[in-house]
Amino acid sequence: ELVRVLREQHQSGRRLTEEITRLAAATSDADRQGLEARLAGVIPTYRPHAAREDTVLFPAFREVVGEHEFHELGETFEDEEHERFGKAGFAGIVAQVAAIERTLGIEELKQFTPK
């Protein structure tokens, strides 16, 4: 059941990412408001999703496949990362996200600290 729900969330996240990408290039106020709403919608889903992956799914997966196979899968995923995202891989995507955050004025983590 957990894997099914996580997969559904991944599919939903991909759709949301497509919308965010489209709206990030738009210039109207309505599109900016739509972008803001979609970005705000990421957080309530992402936090519990990542928590379940980190505390339940990934530890169980690692136990099931064993250390050697887990390492081999890591190498395979790294190759896939570079094929999909280019030579810079995940780090390149992180740089793109940082640029988007700067454009939106949300790059400073401290601004989200409650006072």
PDB file of C-alpha atoms in Angstrom:
ATOM      1  CA  GLU A   1       0.000   0.000   0.000  1.00  0.00           C
ATOM      2  CA  LEU A   2       2.805   2.434   0.879  1.00  0.00           C
ATOM      3  CA  VAL A   3       4.532   1.884  -2.463  1.00  0.00           C
ATOM      4  CA  ARG A   4       1.254   2.404  -4.328  1.00  0.00           C
ATOM      5  CA  VAL A   5       0.585   5.704  -2.561  1.00  0.00           C
ATOM      6  CA  LEU A   6       4.167   6.900  -3.035  1.00  0.00           C
ATOM      7  CA  ARG A   7       3.988   6.086  -6.754  1.00  0.00           C
ATOM      8  CA  GLU A   8       0.723   8.016  -7.078  1.00  0.00           C
ATOM      9  CA  GLN A   9       2.390  10.947  -5.342  1.00  0.00           C
ATOM     10  CA  HIS A  10       5.358  10.747  -7.718  1.00  0.00           C
ATOM     11  CA  GLN A  11       2.997  10.867 -10.704  1.00  0.00           C
ATOM     12  CA  SER A  12       1.143  13.807  -9.191  1.00  0.00           C
ATOM     13  CA  GLY A  13       4.467  15.519  -8.482  1.00  0.00           C
ATOM     14  CA  ARG A  14       5.510  15.138 -12.114  1.00  0.00           C
ATOM     15  CA  ARG A  15       2.285  16.794 -13.262  1.00  0.00           C
ATOM     16  CA  LEU A  16       2.778  19.552 -10.715  1.00  0.00           C
ATOM     17  CA  THR A  17       6.366  20.068 -11.866  1.00  0.00           C
ATOM     18  CA  GLU A  18       5.164  20.464 -15.459  1.00  0.00           C
ATOM     19  CA  GLU A  19       2.639  23.100 -14.339  1.00  0.00           C
ATOM     20  CA  ILE A  20       5.264  24.922 -12.267  1.00  0.00           C
ATOM     21  CA  THR A  21       7.676  24.931 -15.195  1.00  0.00           C
ATOM     22  CA  ARG A  22       5.003  26.306 -17.520  1.00  0.00           C
ATOM     23  CA  LEU A  23       3.866  28.963 -15.071  1.00  0.00           C
ATOM     24  CA  ALA A  24       7.430  30.014 -14.192  1.00  0.00           C
ATOM     25  CA  ALA A  25       7.851  31.263 -17.759  1.00  0.00           C
ATOM     26  CA  ALA A  26       4.531  33.149 -17.765  1.00  0.00           C
ATOM     27  CA  THR A  27       4.266  36.861 -17.126  1.00  0.00           C
ATOM     28  CA  SER A  28       0.659  37.563 -16.133  1.00  0.00           C
ATOM     29  CA  ASP A  29      -0.411  38.196 -12.557  1.00  0.00           C
ATOM     30  CA  ALA A  30      -2.865  35.303 -12.748  1.00  0.00           C
ATOM     31  CA  ASP A  31      -0.087  32.951 -13.807  1.00  0.00           C
ATOM     32  CA  ARG A  32       2.144  34.213 -10.998  1.00  0.00           C
ATOM     33  CA  GLN A  33      -0.640  33.561  -8.498  1.00  0.00           C
ATOM     34  CA  GLY A  34      -1.124  30.105  -9.980  1.00  0.00           C
ATOM     35  CA  LEU A  35       2.596  29.452  -9.642  1.00  0.00           C
ATOM     36  CA  GLU A  36       2.562  30.582  -6.033  1.00  0.00           C
ATOM     37  CA  ALA A  37      -0.384  28.319  -5.239  1.00  0.00           C
ATOM     38  CA  ARG A  38       1.238  25.302  -6.833  1.00  0.00           C
ATOM     39  CA  LEU A  39       4.549  25.898  -5.078  1.00  0.00           C
ATOM     40  CA  ALA A  40       2.729  26.198  -1.762  1.00  0.00           C
ATOM     41  CA  GLY A  41       0.998  22.908  -2.526  1.00  0.00           C
ATOM     42  CA  VAL A  42       4.289  21.055  -2.800  1.00  0.00           C
ATOM     43  CA  ILE A  43       5.209  21.377   0.869  1.00  0.00           C
ATOM     44  CA  PRO A  44       2.228  19.610   2.519  1.00  0.00           C
ATOM     45  CA  THR A  45       2.715  16.624   0.210  1.00  0.00           C
ATOM     46  CA  TYR A  46       6.497  16.495   0.122  1.00  0.00           C
ATOM     47  CA  ARG A  47       7.228  16.455   3.843  1.00  0.00           C
ATOM     48  CA  PRO A  48       5.239  13.325   4.766  1.00  0.00           C
ATOM     49  CA  HIS A  49       6.167  11.682   1.460  1.00  0.00           C
ATOM     50  CA  ALA A  50       9.897  12.107   2.037  1.00  0.00           C
ATOM     51  CA  ALA A  51       9.545  11.073   5.668  1.00  0.00           C
ATOM     52  CA  ARG A  52       7.929   7.752   4.691  1.00  0.00           C
ATOM     53  CA  GLU A  53      10.544   7.094   2.019  1.00  0.00           C
ATOM     54  CA  ASP A  54      13.404   7.846   4.410  1.00  0.00           C
ATOM     55  CA  THR A  55      12.099   6.025   7.485  1.00  0.00           C
ATOM     56  CA  VAL A  56      10.078   3.117   6.085  1.00  0.00           C
ATOM     57  CA  LEU A  57      10.595   2.412   2.382  1.00  0.00           C
ATOM     58  CA  PHE A  58      14.329   2.918   1.853  1.00  0.00           C
ATOM     59  CA  PRO A  59      15.466   1.032   4.981  1.00  0.00           C
ATOM     60  CA  ALA A  60      13.184  -1.896   4.080  1.00  0.00           C
ATOM     61  CA  PHE A  61      14.381  -1.847   0.475  1.00  0.00           C
ATOM     62  CA  ARG A  62      18.025  -1.854   1.518  1.00  0.00           C
ATOM     63  CA  GLU A  63      17.387  -4.801   3.812  1.00  0.00           C
ATOM     64  CA  VAL A  64      15.601  -6.773   1.096  1.00  0.00           C
ATOM     65  CA  VAL A  65      18.153  -6.314  -1.704  1.00  0.00           C
ATOM     66  CA  GLY A  66      21.357  -6.591   0.329  1.00  0.00           C
ATOM     67  CA  GLU A  67      24.433  -4.379   0.423  1.00  0.00           C
ATOM     68  CA  HIS A  68      26.096  -5.464  -2.847  1.00  0.00           C
ATOM     69  CA  GLU A  69      22.941  -5.187  -4.943  1.00  0.00           C
ATOM     70  CA  PHE A  70      22.081  -1.886  -3.259  1.00  0.00           C
ATOM     71  CA  HIS A  71      25.487  -0.481  -4.275  1.00  0.00           C
ATOM     72  CA  GLU A  72      25.035  -1.727  -7.869  1.00  0.00           C
ATOM     73  CA  LEU A  73      21.634  -0.063  -8.044  1.00  0.00           C
ATOM     74  CA  GLY A  74      23.228   3.169  -6.842  1.00  0.00           C
ATOM     75  CA  GLU A  75      25.690   3.021  -9.735  1.00  0.00           C
ATOM     76  CA  THR A  76      22.858   2.330 -12.184  1.00  0.00           C
ATOM     77  CA  PHE A  77      20.856   5.270 -10.835  1.00  0.00           C
ATOM     78  CA  GLU A  78      23.875   7.538 -11.111  1.00  0.00           C
ATOM     79  CA  ASP A  79      24.325   6.562 -14.768  1.00  0.00           C
ATOM     80  CA  GLU A  80      20.624   7.251 -15.374  1.00  0.00           C
ATOM     81  CA  GLU A  81      20.935  10.615 -13.599  1.00  0.00           C
ATOM     82  CA  HIS A  82      23.688  11.728 -15.959  1.00  0.00           C
ATOM     83  CA  GLU A  83      21.804  10.428 -18.991  1.00  0.00           C
ATOM     84  CA  ARG A  84      18.669  12.367 -18.039  1.00  0.00           C
ATOM     85  CA  PHE A  85      20.202  15.517 -16.566  1.00  0.00           C
ATOM     86  CA  GLY A  86      23.506  15.805 -18.404  1.00  0.00           C
ATOM     87  CA  LYS A  87      27.051  15.843 -17.159  1.00  0.00           C
ATOM     88  CA  ALA A  88      26.191  18.057 -14.171  1.00  0.00           C
ATOM     89  CA  GLY A  89      23.578  15.519 -13.057  1.00  0.00           C
ATOM     90  CA  PHE A  90      21.596  16.270  -9.928  1.00  0.00           C
ATOM     91  CA  ALA A  91      23.927  19.144  -9.017  1.00  0.00           C
ATOM     92  CA  GLY A  92      22.955  20.858 -12.278  1.00  0.00           C
ATOM     93  CA  ILE A  93      19.272  20.532 -11.417  1.00  0.00           C
ATOM     94  CA  VAL A  94      19.938  21.945  -7.946  1.00  0.00           C
ATOM     95  CA  ALA A  95      21.620  24.950  -9.599  1.00  0.00           C
ATOM     96  CA  GLN A  96      18.565  25.455 -11.819  1.00  0.00           C
ATOM     97  CA  VAL A  97      16.263  25.318  -8.798  1.00  0.00           C
ATOM     98  CA  ALA A  98      18.479  27.844  -7.003  1.00  0.00           C
ATOM     99  CA  ALA A  99      18.174  30.183  -9.994  1.00  0.00           C
ATOM    100  CA  ILE A 100      14.381  29.851  -9.935  1.00  0.00           C
ATOM    101  CA  GLU A 101      14.363  30.535  -6.188  1.00  0.00           C
ATOM    102  CA  ARG A 102      16.430  33.692  -6.744  1.00  0.00           C
ATOM    103  CA  THR A 103      13.988  34.822  -9.443  1.00  0.00           C
ATOM    104  CA  LEU A 104      11.068  34.275  -7.061  1.00  0.00           C
ATOM    105  CA  GLY A 105      12.858  35.935  -4.156  1.00  0.00           C
ATOM    106  CA  ILE A 106      12.729  32.819  -1.964  1.00  0.00           C
ATOM    107  CA  GLU A 107      16.397  31.829  -1.964  1.00  0.00           C
ATOM    108  CA  GLU A 108      17.153  32.869   1.605  1.00  0.00           C
ATOM    109  CA  LEU A 109      16.243  30.046   3.971  1.00  0.00           C
ATOM    110  CA  LYS A 110      16.252  32.348   7.004  1.00  0.00           C
ATOM    111  CA  GLN A 111      13.196  34.213   5.686  1.00  0.00           C
ATOM    112  CA  PHE A 112      11.122  31.132   6.486  1.00  0.00           C
ATOM    113  CA  THR A 113      12.158  31.010  10.146  1.00  0.00           C
ATOM    114  CA  PRO A 114       9.211  31.851  12.403  1.00  0.00           C
ATOM    115  CA  LYS A 115       9.823  34.822  14.688  1.00  0.00           C
TER     116      LYS A 115
END
